[in-house]
PDB file of C-alpha atoms in Angstrom:
ATOM      1  CA  UNK L   1       0.000   0.000   0.000  1.00  0.00           C
ATOM      2  CA  UNK L   2       1.326   3.429  -0.952  1.00  0.00           C
ATOM      3  CA  UNK L   3       1.491   6.497   1.255  1.00  0.00           C
ATOM      4  CA  UNK L   4       0.498   9.825  -0.270  1.00  0.00           C
ATOM      5  CA  UNK L   5       1.243  13.210   1.245  1.00  0.00           C
ATOM      6  CA  UNK L   6      -1.630  15.537   0.431  1.00  0.00           C
ATOM      7  CA  UNK L   7      -1.177  19.243  -0.326  1.00  0.00           C
ATOM      8  CA  UNK L   8      -0.648  21.745   2.473  1.00  0.00           C
ATOM      9  CA  UNK L   9      -4.120  23.173   3.054  1.00  0.00           C
ATOM     10  CA  UNK L  10      -3.056  26.007   5.353  1.00  0.00           C
ATOM     11  CA  UNK L  11      -1.379  29.344   4.682  1.00  0.00           C
ATOM     12  CA  UNK L  12       2.162  28.668   5.847  1.00  0.00           C
ATOM     13  CA  UNK L  13       5.046  31.071   5.436  1.00  0.00           C
ATOM     14  CA  UNK L  14       6.611  30.509   2.011  1.00  0.00           C
ATOM     15  CA  UNK L  15      10.029  29.523   3.348  1.00  0.00           C
ATOM     16  CA  UNK L  16       8.492  27.153   5.894  1.00  0.00           C
ATOM     17  CA  UNK L  17       6.394  25.629   3.099  1.00  0.00           C
ATOM     18  CA  UNK L  18       9.510  25.121   0.974  1.00  0.00           C
ATOM     19  CA  UNK L  19      11.581  23.664   3.804  1.00  0.00           C
ATOM     20  CA  UNK L  20       8.726  21.350   4.778  1.00  0.00           C
ATOM     21  CA  UNK L  21       8.729  19.768   1.318  1.00  0.00           C
ATOM     22  CA  UNK L  22      12.531  19.618   1.220  1.00  0.00           C
ATOM     23  CA  UNK L  23      12.475  17.535   4.409  1.00  0.00           C
ATOM     24  CA  UNK L  24       9.609  15.390   3.119  1.00  0.00           C
ATOM     25  CA  UNK L  25      11.624  14.715  -0.039  1.00  0.00           C
ATOM     26  CA  UNK L  26      14.700  13.570   1.848  1.00  0.00           C
ATOM     27  CA  UNK L  27      13.270  11.850   4.923  1.00  0.00           C
ATOM     28  CA  UNK L  28       9.614  10.822   4.620  1.00  0.00           C
ATOM     29  CA  UNK L  29       8.726   7.273   3.454  1.00  0.00           C
ATOM     30  CA  UNK L  30       5.940   8.472   1.163  1.00  0.00           C
ATOM     31  CA  UNK L  31       5.446   7.433  -2.442  1.00  0.00           C
ATOM     32  CA  UNK L  32       3.361  10.279  -3.862  1.00  0.00           C
ATOM     33  CA  UNK L  33       3.348  13.981  -2.960  1.00  0.00           C
ATOM     34  CA  UNK L  34       0.612  16.422  -4.011  1.00  0.00           C
ATOM     35  CA  UNK L  35       1.877  19.999  -4.302  1.00  0.00           C
ATOM     36  CA  UNK L  36       0.228  23.310  -5.126  1.00  0.00           C
ATOM     37  CA  UNK L  37      -2.205  25.756  -3.539  1.00  0.00           C
ATOM     38  CA  UNK L  38      -5.680  24.232  -3.704  1.00  0.00           C
ATOM     39  CA  UNK L  39      -7.667  26.256  -1.130  1.00  0.00           C
ATOM     40  CA  UNK L  40      -7.263  29.951  -2.028  1.00  0.00           C
ATOM     41  CA  UNK L  41      -5.838  31.246  -5.304  1.00  0.00           C
ATOM     42  CA  UNK L  42      -4.743  34.464  -3.586  1.00  0.00           C
ATOM     43  CA  UNK L  43      -2.048  32.502  -1.743  1.00  0.00           C
ATOM     44  CA  UNK L  44      -0.513  31.077  -4.916  1.00  0.00           C
ATOM     45  CA  UNK L  45       1.979  33.898  -5.674  1.00  0.00           C
ATOM     46  CA  UNK L  46       3.734  33.383  -2.329  1.00  0.00           C
ATOM     47  CA  UNK L  47       4.792  29.843  -3.282  1.00  0.00           C
ATOM     48  CA  UNK L  48       5.353  30.233  -7.016  1.00  0.00           C
ATOM     49  CA  UNK L  49       9.059  31.041  -6.780  1.00  0.00           C
ATOM     50  CA  UNK L  50       9.714  27.965  -4.633  1.00  0.00           C
ATOM     51  CA  UNK L  51       7.628  25.510  -6.650  1.00  0.00           C
ATOM     52  CA  UNK L  52      10.316  24.487  -9.207  1.00  0.00           C
ATOM     53  CA  UNK L  53      12.873  23.759  -6.494  1.00  0.00           C
ATOM     54  CA  UNK L  54      10.347  21.807  -4.430  1.00  0.00           C
ATOM     55  CA  UNK L  55       9.269  19.695  -7.411  1.00  0.00           C
ATOM     56  CA  UNK L  56      12.872  19.097  -8.434  1.00  0.00           C
ATOM     57  CA  UNK L  57      13.873  17.982  -4.928  1.00  0.00           C
ATOM     58  CA  UNK L  58      10.875  15.669  -4.557  1.00  0.00           C
ATOM     59  CA  UNK L  59      11.434  14.051  -7.941  1.00  0.00           C
ATOM     60  CA  UNK L  60      15.177  13.667  -7.323  1.00  0.00           C
ATOM     61  CA  UNK L  61      14.408  11.800  -4.098  1.00  0.00           C
ATOM     62  CA  UNK L  62      12.144   9.332  -5.868  1.00  0.00           C
ATOM     63  CA  UNK L  63       8.747  10.779  -4.997  1.00  0.00           C
ATOM     64  CA  UNK L  64       5.974  10.857  -7.600  1.00  0.00           C
ATOM     65  CA  UNK L  65       4.890  14.488  -7.896  1.00  0.00           C
ATOM     66  CA  UNK L  66       1.253  15.323  -8.580  1.00  0.00           C
ATOM     67  CA  UNK L  67       0.035  18.900  -9.088  1.00  0.00           C
ATOM     68  CA  UNK L  68      -3.179  19.799  -7.252  1.00  0.00           C
ATOM     69  CA  UNK L  69      -5.908  22.017  -8.711  1.00  0.00           C
ATOM     70  CA  UNK L  70      -8.088  24.495  -6.834  1.00  0.00           C
ATOM     71  CA  UNK L  71     -11.086  23.117  -4.976  1.00  0.00           C
ATOM     72  CA  UNK L  72     -13.394  25.968  -6.021  1.00  0.00           C
ATOM     73  CA  UNK L  73     -12.926  27.824  -9.307  1.00  0.00           C
ATOM     74  CA  UNK L  74     -15.084  30.946  -9.543  1.00  0.00           C
ATOM     75  CA  UNK L  75     -13.029  33.742 -11.140  1.00  0.00           C
ATOM     76  CA  UNK L  76     -11.673  34.179 -14.651  1.00  0.00           C
ATOM     77  CA  UNK L  77      -8.083  34.317 -13.415  1.00  0.00           C
ATOM     78  CA  UNK L  78      -8.686  31.063 -11.537  1.00  0.00           C
ATOM     79  CA  UNK L  79     -10.010  29.439 -14.695  1.00  0.00           C
ATOM     80  CA  UNK L  80      -6.891  30.583 -16.522  1.00  0.00           C
ATOM     81  CA  UNK L  81      -4.706  29.199 -13.740  1.00  0.00           C
ATOM     82  CA  UNK L  82      -6.441  25.843 -13.950  1.00  0.00           C
ATOM     83  CA  UNK L  83      -6.143  25.769 -17.742  1.00  0.00           C
ATOM     84  CA  UNK L  84      -2.408  26.456 -17.451  1.00  0.00           C
ATOM     85  CA  UNK L  85      -2.094  23.746 -14.809  1.00  0.00           C
ATOM     86  CA  UNK L  86      -3.978  21.232 -16.933  1.00  0.00           C
ATOM     87  CA  UNK L  87      -1.767  22.044 -19.934  1.00  0.00           C
ATOM     88  CA  UNK L  88       1.244  20.696 -18.020  1.00  0.00           C
ATOM     89  CA  UNK L  89       2.436  17.393 -19.468  1.00  0.00           C
ATOM     90  CA  UNK L  90       5.411  16.743 -17.192  1.00  0.00           C
ATOM     91  CA  UNK L  91       3.413  15.730 -14.099  1.00  0.00           C
ATOM     92  CA  UNK L  92       0.033  14.218 -13.356  1.00  0.00           C
ATOM     93  CA  UNK L  93      -2.648  16.688 -12.261  1.00  0.00           C
ATOM     94  CA  UNK L  94      -5.097  15.992  -9.443  1.00  0.00           C
ATOM     95  CA  UNK L  95      -8.489  17.523 -10.224  1.00  0.00           C
ATOM     96  CA  UNK L  96     -10.258  18.850  -7.141  1.00  0.00           C
ATOM     97  CA  UNK L  97     -12.884  20.629  -9.251  1.00  0.00           C
ATOM     98  CA  UNK L  98     -14.341  19.187 -12.461  1.00  0.00           C
ATOM     99  CA  UNK L  99     -13.836  22.479 -14.325  1.00  0.00           C
ATOM    100  CA  UNK L 100     -10.242  21.558 -15.153  1.00  0.00           C
ATOM    101  CA  UNK L 101     -11.087  18.134 -16.585  1.00  0.00           C
ATOM    102  CA  UNK L 102     -12.031  19.637 -19.946  1.00  0.00           C
ATOM    103  CA  UNK L 103      -8.495  20.956 -20.312  1.00  0.00           C
ATOM    104  CA  UNK L 104      -6.903  17.696 -19.160  1.00  0.00           C
ATOM    105  CA  UNK L 105      -8.811  15.686 -21.738  1.00  0.00           C
ATOM    106  CA  UNK L 106      -8.116  11.950 -21.672  1.00  0.00           C
ATOM    107  CA  UNK L 107      -4.544  12.271 -20.337  1.00  0.00           C
ATOM    108  CA  UNK L 108      -3.817  10.284 -17.166  1.00  0.00           C
ATOM    109  CA  UNK L 109      -4.816  12.268 -14.082  1.00  0.00           C
ATOM    110  CA  UNK L 110      -5.966  11.913 -10.488  1.00  0.00           C
ATOM    111  CA  UNK L 111      -9.269  12.795  -8.837  1.00  0.00           C
ATOM    112  CA  UNK L 112      -9.014  14.496  -5.447  1.00  0.00           C
ATOM    113  CA  UNK L 113     -11.191  13.954  -2.353  1.00  0.00           C
ATOM    114  CA  UNK L 114     -13.151  17.150  -3.044  1.00  0.00           C
ATOM    115  CA  UNK L 115     -14.919  15.636  -6.065  1.00  0.00           C
ATOM    116  CA  UNK L 116     -18.028  13.723  -4.976  1.00  0.00           C
ATOM    117  CA  UNK L 117     -17.246  10.118  -5.872  1.00  0.00           C
ATOM    118  CA  UNK L 118     -19.781   8.235  -3.768  1.00  0.00           C
ATOM    119  CA  UNK L 119     -20.358   5.060  -5.807  1.00  0.00           C
ATOM    120  CA  UNK L 120     -18.720   2.762  -8.327  1.00  0.00           C
ATOM    121  CA  UNK L 121     -20.618   4.229 -11.286  1.00  0.00           C
ATOM    122  CA  UNK L 122     -19.195   7.689 -10.677  1.00  0.00           C
ATOM    123  CA  UNK L 123     -15.717   6.265 -10.138  1.00  0.00           C
ATOM    124  CA  UNK L 124     -16.011   4.283 -13.390  1.00  0.00           C
ATOM    125  CA  UNK L 125     -17.073   7.445 -15.220  1.00  0.00           C
ATOM    126  CA  UNK L 126     -13.860   9.227 -14.222  1.00  0.00           C
ATOM    127  CA  UNK L 127     -11.724   6.129 -14.785  1.00  0.00           C
ATOM    128  CA  UNK L 128     -13.096   5.866 -18.305  1.00  0.00           C
ATOM    129  CA  UNK L 129     -11.884   9.388 -18.979  1.00  0.00           C
ATOM    130  CA  UNK L 130      -8.316   8.884 -17.833  1.00  0.00           C
ATOM    131  CA  UNK L 131      -8.362   8.907 -14.003  1.00  0.00           C
ATOM    132  CA  UNK L 132      -5.604   6.627 -12.698  1.00  0.00           C
ATOM    133  CA  UNK L 133      -5.930   7.591  -9.035  1.00  0.00           C
ATOM    134  CA  UNK L 134      -9.100   8.453  -7.116  1.00  0.00           C
ATOM    135  CA  UNK L 135      -8.955   9.764  -3.549  1.00  0.00           C
ATOM    136  CA  UNK L 136     -12.422   9.116  -2.146  1.00  0.00           C
ATOM    137  CA  UNK L 137     -14.265  11.681   0.006  1.00  0.00           C
ATOM    138  CA  UNK L 138     -13.375  11.180   3.688  1.00  0.00           C
ATOM    139  CA  UNK L 139     -16.987  10.675   4.801  1.00  0.00           C
ATOM    140  CA  UNK L 140     -17.459   7.314   3.049  1.00  0.00           C
ATOM    141  CA  UNK L 141     -17.990   4.139   5.141  1.00  0.00           C
ATOM    142  CA  UNK L 142     -15.949   0.985   4.634  1.00  0.00           C
ATOM    143  CA  UNK L 143     -18.731  -0.741   2.683  1.00  0.00           C
ATOM    144  CA  UNK L 144     -18.728   1.985   0.026  1.00  0.00           C
ATOM    145  CA  UNK L 145     -14.924   2.070  -0.070  1.00  0.00           C
ATOM    146  CA  UNK L 146     -14.809  -1.697  -0.582  1.00  0.00           C
ATOM    147  CA  UNK L 147     -17.410  -1.607  -3.369  1.00  0.00           C
ATOM    148  CA  UNK L 148     -15.688   1.190  -5.288  1.00  0.00           C
ATOM    149  CA  UNK L 149     -12.194  -0.265  -4.949  1.00  0.00           C
ATOM    150  CA  UNK L 150     -13.332  -3.722  -6.058  1.00  0.00           C
ATOM    151  CA  UNK L 151     -15.054  -2.282  -9.135  1.00  0.00           C
ATOM    152  CA  UNK L 152     -11.889  -0.537 -10.367  1.00  0.00           C
ATOM    153  CA  UNK L 153      -8.910  -2.897  -9.998  1.00  0.00           C
ATOM    154  CA  UNK L 154      -6.807  -0.872 -12.461  1.00  0.00           C
ATOM    155  CA  UNK L 155      -7.295   2.425 -10.589  1.00  0.00           C
ATOM    156  CA  UNK L 156      -5.479   3.295  -7.361  1.00  0.00           C
ATOM    157  CA  UNK L 157      -8.139   3.932  -4.733  1.00  0.00           C
ATOM    158  CA  UNK L 158      -6.903   6.303  -2.055  1.00  0.00           C
ATOM    159  CA  UNK L 159      -8.333   7.085   1.378  1.00  0.00           C
ATOM    160  CA  UNK L 160      -7.921  10.183   3.563  1.00  0.00           C
ATOM    161  CA  UNK L 161      -6.138   8.586   6.533  1.00  0.00           C
ATOM    162  CA  UNK L 162      -4.632  11.384   8.653  1.00  0.00           C
ATOM    163  CA  UNK L 163      -5.389  15.076   9.192  1.00  0.00           C
ATOM    164  CA  UNK L 164      -8.230  17.442   9.879  1.00  0.00           C
ATOM    165  CA  UNK L 165     -11.118  16.564   7.576  1.00  0.00           C
ATOM    166  CA  UNK L 166     -11.891  19.163   4.879  1.00  0.00           C
ATOM    167  CA  UNK L 167     -15.657  19.494   5.205  1.00  0.00           C
ATOM    168  CA  UNK L 168     -16.658  22.422   2.983  1.00  0.00           C
ATOM    169  CA  UNK L 169     -15.380  25.245   0.790  1.00  0.00           C
ATOM    170  CA  UNK L 170     -16.992  28.653   0.375  1.00  0.00           C
ATOM    171  CA  UNK L 171     -16.698  31.740  -1.801  1.00  0.00           C
ATOM    172  CA  UNK L 172     -16.580  33.736   1.453  1.00  0.00           C
ATOM    173  CA  UNK L 173     -13.532  33.989   3.692  1.00  0.00           C
ATOM    174  CA  UNK L 174     -14.266  33.312   7.343  1.00  0.00           C
ATOM    175  CA  UNK L 175     -10.862  34.506   8.484  1.00  0.00           C
ATOM    176  CA  UNK L 176     -11.316  37.872   6.772  1.00  0.00           C
ATOM    177  CA  UNK L 177     -14.810  38.321   8.179  1.00  0.00           C
ATOM    178  CA  UNK L 178     -13.633  37.526  11.707  1.00  0.00           C
ATOM    179  CA  UNK L 179     -11.052  40.314  11.452  1.00  0.00           C
ATOM    180  CA  UNK L 180     -13.615  42.694   9.909  1.00  0.00           C
ATOM    181  CA  UNK L 181     -11.898  42.590   6.516  1.00  0.00           C
ATOM    182  CA  UNK L 182     -13.228  41.897   3.053  1.00  0.00           C
ATOM    183  CA  UNK L 183     -12.118  38.861   1.101  1.00  0.00           C
ATOM    184  CA  UNK L 184     -10.446  41.080  -1.512  1.00  0.00           C
ATOM    185  CA  UNK L 185      -8.515  42.915   1.220  1.00  0.00           C
ATOM    186  CA  UNK L 186      -7.994  40.033   3.639  1.00  0.00           C
ATOM    187  CA  UNK L 187      -4.345  40.870   4.435  1.00  0.00           C
ATOM    188  CA  UNK L 188      -3.828  37.107   4.472  1.00  0.00           C
ATOM    189  CA  UNK L 189      -4.824  36.906   8.133  1.00  0.00           C
ATOM    190  CA  UNK L 190      -5.245  33.119   7.795  1.00  0.00           C
ATOM    191  CA  UNK L 191      -1.465  32.834   8.171  1.00  0.00           C
ATOM    192  CA  UNK L 192      -1.997  33.581  11.880  1.00  0.00           C
ATOM    193  CA  UNK L 193      -3.559  30.131  12.247  1.00  0.00           C
ATOM    194  CA  UNK L 194      -1.177  27.700  10.491  1.00  0.00           C
ATOM    195  CA  UNK L 195      -3.099  24.686  11.803  1.00  0.00           C
ATOM    196  CA  UNK L 196      -6.579  26.142  11.434  1.00  0.00           C
ATOM    197  CA  UNK L 197      -8.621  28.491  13.631  1.00  0.00           C
ATOM    198  CA  UNK L 198     -10.528  26.564  16.347  1.00  0.00           C
ATOM    199  CA  UNK L 199     -14.274  27.212  16.484  1.00  0.00           C
ATOM    200  CA  UNK L 200     -16.343  26.351  19.560  1.00  0.00           C
ATOM    201  CA  UNK L 201     -20.074  26.127  20.152  1.00  0.00           C
ATOM    202  CA  UNK L 202     -21.885  28.624  22.371  1.00  0.00           C
ATOM    203  CA  UNK L 203     -21.385  26.113  25.182  1.00  0.00           C
ATOM    204  CA  UNK L 204     -17.644  26.150  24.638  1.00  0.00           C
ATOM    205  CA  UNK L 205     -17.374  22.713  23.039  1.00  0.00           C
ATOM    206  CA  UNK L 206     -14.737  22.308  20.284  1.00  0.00           C
ATOM    207  CA  UNK L 207     -16.628  22.089  17.003  1.00  0.00           C
ATOM    208  CA  UNK L 208     -14.774  23.003  13.792  1.00  0.00           C
ATOM    209  CA  UNK L 209     -11.651  24.663  12.456  1.00  0.00           C
ATOM    210  CA  UNK L 210     -11.570  27.506   9.930  1.00  0.00           C
ATOM    211  CA  UNK L 211      -8.945  27.806   7.207  1.00  0.00           C
ATOM    212  CA  UNK L 212      -9.723  30.922   5.195  1.00  0.00           C
ATOM    213  CA  UNK L 213     -12.535  29.880   2.856  1.00  0.00           C
ATOM    214  CA  UNK L 214     -12.402  26.282   4.065  1.00  0.00           C
ATOM    215  CA  UNK L 215     -14.298  24.597   6.898  1.00  0.00           C
ATOM    216  CA  UNK L 216     -12.492  21.699   8.552  1.00  0.00           C
ATOM    217  CA  UNK L 217     -13.123  19.268  11.379  1.00  0.00           C
ATOM    218  CA  UNK L 218     -11.901  19.942  14.881  1.00  0.00           C
ATOM    219  CA  UNK L 219     -10.745  16.339  15.198  1.00  0.00           C
ATOM    220  CA  UNK L 220      -7.938  14.776  13.222  1.00  0.00           C
ATOM    221  CA  UNK L 221      -8.795  11.662  11.245  1.00  0.00           C
ATOM    222  CA  UNK L 222      -6.498   8.791  12.148  1.00  0.00           C
ATOM    223  CA  UNK L 223      -7.044   5.461  10.377  1.00  0.00           C
ATOM    224  CA  UNK L 224      -3.950   3.750  11.765  1.00  0.00           C
ATOM    225  CA  UNK L 225      -6.101   1.069  13.386  1.00  0.00           C
ATOM    226  CA  UNK L 226      -8.005   0.445  10.154  1.00  0.00           C
ATOM    227  CA  UNK L 227      -5.122  -0.232   7.765  1.00  0.00           C
ATOM    228  CA  UNK L 228      -5.673  -4.019   7.716  1.00  0.00           C
ATOM    229  CA  UNK L 229      -9.347  -3.614   6.810  1.00  0.00           C
ATOM    230  CA  UNK L 230      -8.489  -1.007   4.177  1.00  0.00           C
ATOM    231  CA  UNK L 231      -5.883  -3.337   2.716  1.00  0.00           C
ATOM    232  CA  UNK L 232      -8.444  -6.139   2.507  1.00  0.00           C
ATOM    233  CA  UNK L 233     -10.811  -3.665   0.822  1.00  0.00           C
ATOM    234  CA  UNK L 234      -8.195  -3.245  -1.948  1.00  0.00           C
ATOM    235  CA  UNK L 235      -7.358   0.336  -1.034  1.00  0.00           C
ATOM    236  CA  UNK L 236      -4.104   1.191  -2.794  1.00  0.00           C
ATOM    237  CA  UNK L 237      -2.972   4.329  -0.962  1.00  0.00           C
ATOM    238  CA  UNK L 238      -3.425   6.213   2.303  1.00  0.00           C
ATOM    239  CA  UNK L 239      -3.376  10.016   2.247  1.00  0.00           C
ATOM    240  CA  UNK L 240      -1.667  11.929   5.042  1.00  0.00           C
ATOM    241  CA  UNK L 241      -2.727  15.578   5.145  1.00  0.00           C
ATOM    242  CA  UNK L 242      -0.029  17.954   6.474  1.00  0.00           C
ATOM    243  CA  UNK L 243      -0.640  19.374   9.940  1.00  0.00           C
ATOM    244  CA  UNK L 244       1.612  21.461  12.179  1.00  0.00           C
ATOM    245  CA  UNK L 245       3.399  18.465  13.586  1.00  0.00           C
ATOM    246  CA  UNK L 246       6.268  16.200  12.574  1.00  0.00           C
ATOM    247  CA  UNK L 247       4.795  14.740   9.369  1.00  0.00           C
ATOM    248  CA  UNK L 248       7.972  12.773   8.655  1.00  0.00           C
ATOM    249  CA  UNK L 249       7.428  10.918  11.928  1.00  0.00           C
ATOM    250  CA  UNK L 250       3.718  10.465  11.142  1.00  0.00           C
ATOM    251  CA  UNK L 251       4.559   8.959   7.763  1.00  0.00           C
ATOM    252  CA  UNK L 252       7.146   6.650   9.315  1.00  0.00           C
ATOM    253  CA  UNK L 253       4.635   5.362  11.867  1.00  0.00           C
ATOM    254  CA  UNK L 254       2.077   4.574   9.160  1.00  0.00           C
ATOM    255  CA  UNK L 255       4.776   2.926   7.039  1.00  0.00           C
ATOM    256  CA  UNK L 256       5.991   0.800   9.947  1.00  0.00           C
ATOM    257  CA  UNK L 257       2.488  -0.364  10.849  1.00  0.00           C
ATOM    258  CA  UNK L 258       1.736  -1.169   7.208  1.00  0.00           C
ATOM    259  CA  UNK L 259       4.963  -3.151   6.945  1.00  0.00           C
ATOM    260  CA  UNK L 260       4.379  -4.992  10.214  1.00  0.00           C
ATOM    261  CA  UNK L 261       7.411  -3.386  11.869  1.00  0.00           C
ATOM    262  CA  UNK L 262       5.407  -1.639  14.581  1.00  0.00           C
ATOM    263  CA  UNK L 263       2.259  -2.494  16.497  1.00  0.00           C
ATOM    264  CA  UNK L 264      -0.850  -0.353  16.342  1.00  0.00           C
ATOM    265  CA  UNK L 265      -0.587   0.311  20.077  1.00  0.00           C
ATOM    266  CA  UNK L 266       2.933   1.643  19.789  1.00  0.00           C
ATOM    267  CA  UNK L 267       2.085   3.672  16.692  1.00  0.00           C
ATOM    268  CA  UNK L 268      -0.937   5.263  18.330  1.00  0.00           C
ATOM    269  CA  UNK L 269       1.064   6.058  21.444  1.00  0.00           C
ATOM    270  CA  UNK L 270       3.642   7.848  19.324  1.00  0.00           C
ATOM    271  CA  UNK L 271       1.006   9.751  17.319  1.00  0.00           C
ATOM    272  CA  UNK L 272      -0.567  10.994  20.539  1.00  0.00           C
ATOM    273  CA  UNK L 273       2.815  12.504  21.455  1.00  0.00           C
ATOM    274  CA  UNK L 274       3.473  13.946  18.006  1.00  0.00           C
ATOM    275  CA  UNK L 275       0.077  15.665  17.682  1.00  0.00           C
ATOM    276  CA  UNK L 276      -1.135  15.982  21.286  1.00  0.00           C
ATOM    277  CA  UNK L 277      -3.570  18.888  21.204  1.00  0.00           C
ATOM    278  CA  UNK L 278      -6.113  17.588  18.670  1.00  0.00           C
ATOM    279  CA  UNK L 279      -8.294  14.511  19.299  1.00  0.00           C
ATOM    280  CA  UNK L 280      -8.292  11.618  16.832  1.00  0.00           C
ATOM    281  CA  UNK L 281     -11.369  10.209  15.105  1.00  0.00           C
ATOM    282  CA  UNK L 282     -12.295   7.543  12.546  1.00  0.00           C
ATOM    283  CA  UNK L 283     -16.064   7.372  12.771  1.00  0.00           C
ATOM    284  CA  UNK L 284     -16.839   7.880   9.096  1.00  0.00           C
ATOM    285  CA  UNK L 285     -15.051   4.744   7.913  1.00  0.00           C
ATOM    286  CA  UNK L 286     -17.010   2.735  10.519  1.00  0.00           C
ATOM    287  CA  UNK L 287     -20.364   4.176   9.456  1.00  0.00           C
ATOM    288  CA  UNK L 288     -20.530   6.164  12.700  1.00  0.00           C
ATOM    289  CA  UNK L 289     -20.596   9.934  13.360  1.00  0.00           C
ATOM    290  CA  UNK L 290     -17.308  11.264  12.050  1.00  0.00           C
ATOM    291  CA  UNK L 291     -16.174  12.533  15.443  1.00  0.00           C
ATOM    292  CA  UNK L 292     -16.099   9.081  17.047  1.00  0.00           C
ATOM    293  CA  UNK L 293     -12.871   7.151  17.566  1.00  0.00           C
ATOM    294  CA  UNK L 294     -13.676   3.452  17.155  1.00  0.00           C
ATOM    295  CA  UNK L 295     -11.192   0.866  18.444  1.00  0.00           C
ATOM    296  CA  UNK L 296      -9.546  -1.550  16.002  1.00  0.00           C
ATOM    297  CA  UNK L 297     -10.927  -5.038  15.435  1.00  0.00           C
ATOM    298  CA  UNK L 298     -10.447  -7.618  18.161  1.00  0.00           C
ATOM    299  CA  UNK L 299      -6.821  -8.529  18.651  1.00  0.00           C
ATOM    300  CA  UNK L 300      -5.468  -5.195  17.478  1.00  0.00           C
ATOM    301  CA  UNK L 301      -5.203  -2.026  19.533  1.00  0.00           C
ATOM    302  CA  UNK L 302      -7.028  -3.353  22.580  1.00  0.00           C
ATOM    303  CA  UNK L 303      -5.081  -0.967  24.788  1.00  0.00           C
ATOM    304  CA  UNK L 304      -5.862   2.061  22.637  1.00  0.00           C
ATOM    305  CA  UNK L 305      -7.586   4.977  24.259  1.00  0.00           C
ATOM    306  CA  UNK L 306     -11.257   4.944  23.232  1.00  0.00           C
ATOM    307  CA  UNK L 307     -12.395   8.547  23.012  1.00  0.00           C
ATOM    308  CA  UNK L 308     -15.459  10.233  21.600  1.00  0.00           C
ATOM    309  CA  UNK L 309     -14.857  13.779  20.400  1.00  0.00           C
ATOM    310  CA  UNK L 310     -16.741  16.476  18.573  1.00  0.00           C
ATOM    311  CA  UNK L 311     -15.886  18.132  15.268  1.00  0.00           C
TER     312      UNK L 311
END
């Protein structure tokens, strides 16, 4: 089973963004790396100058580089950006919005988790038009994952396995509104929250996280205890979404558990130390509310902490 590092969803400082990928290239046991700004097109210019060096370093270290498209395309300049991205023939493009598929044509490409692939018919539709990788939406239960993966043996089915869950995207910027700014004059205030802005209910319960125009879960998905079931379901790749923690260590833990070099209990114990301030959850894959953390099957992870948390 492959490990994929998803794109950075947050607004990190450009140099930190660059150095993060440099370290991933040299140290992380991941097979595929998605790069590019996919949340807010206004952030793109900050990373443009570093993109060639990042891609070169990743490729030189044996990683497959995939270029990510925007999740929501609404402006003419964004449509032009996506057309330019789709015109690239050096690297596979991951479509997170169907508007760029017309420009990609029938060339091999990937489908990101922001495209609603909820059944095997939809997956087959994209596969028939050149999709070689499909990252399913994170809210799907195991039964749906198994059905889709079994129907497309020649397509790599990928699952969102670690990170805050991206729940929604909007044309409005929550960060700008909070600071009494307009979206067009946001001053890029989202950079103040490089791991998302926590949102609580009126009763003070942790609820969501804001990331500019994106709504995310409060909890961090962690499917470490489900890798055996996902493997049996013919899932070909697990996606790790970058958070403000040691993602090289996170990737190594997943790789070790997949390879049988580390127990689930030990891996979970280490993950709790690496990312201590955000609760873990895996409810969606078990057909439960997404905020629930379900224990692994009998015989695996029996000493794991069983917590129920709220998004």
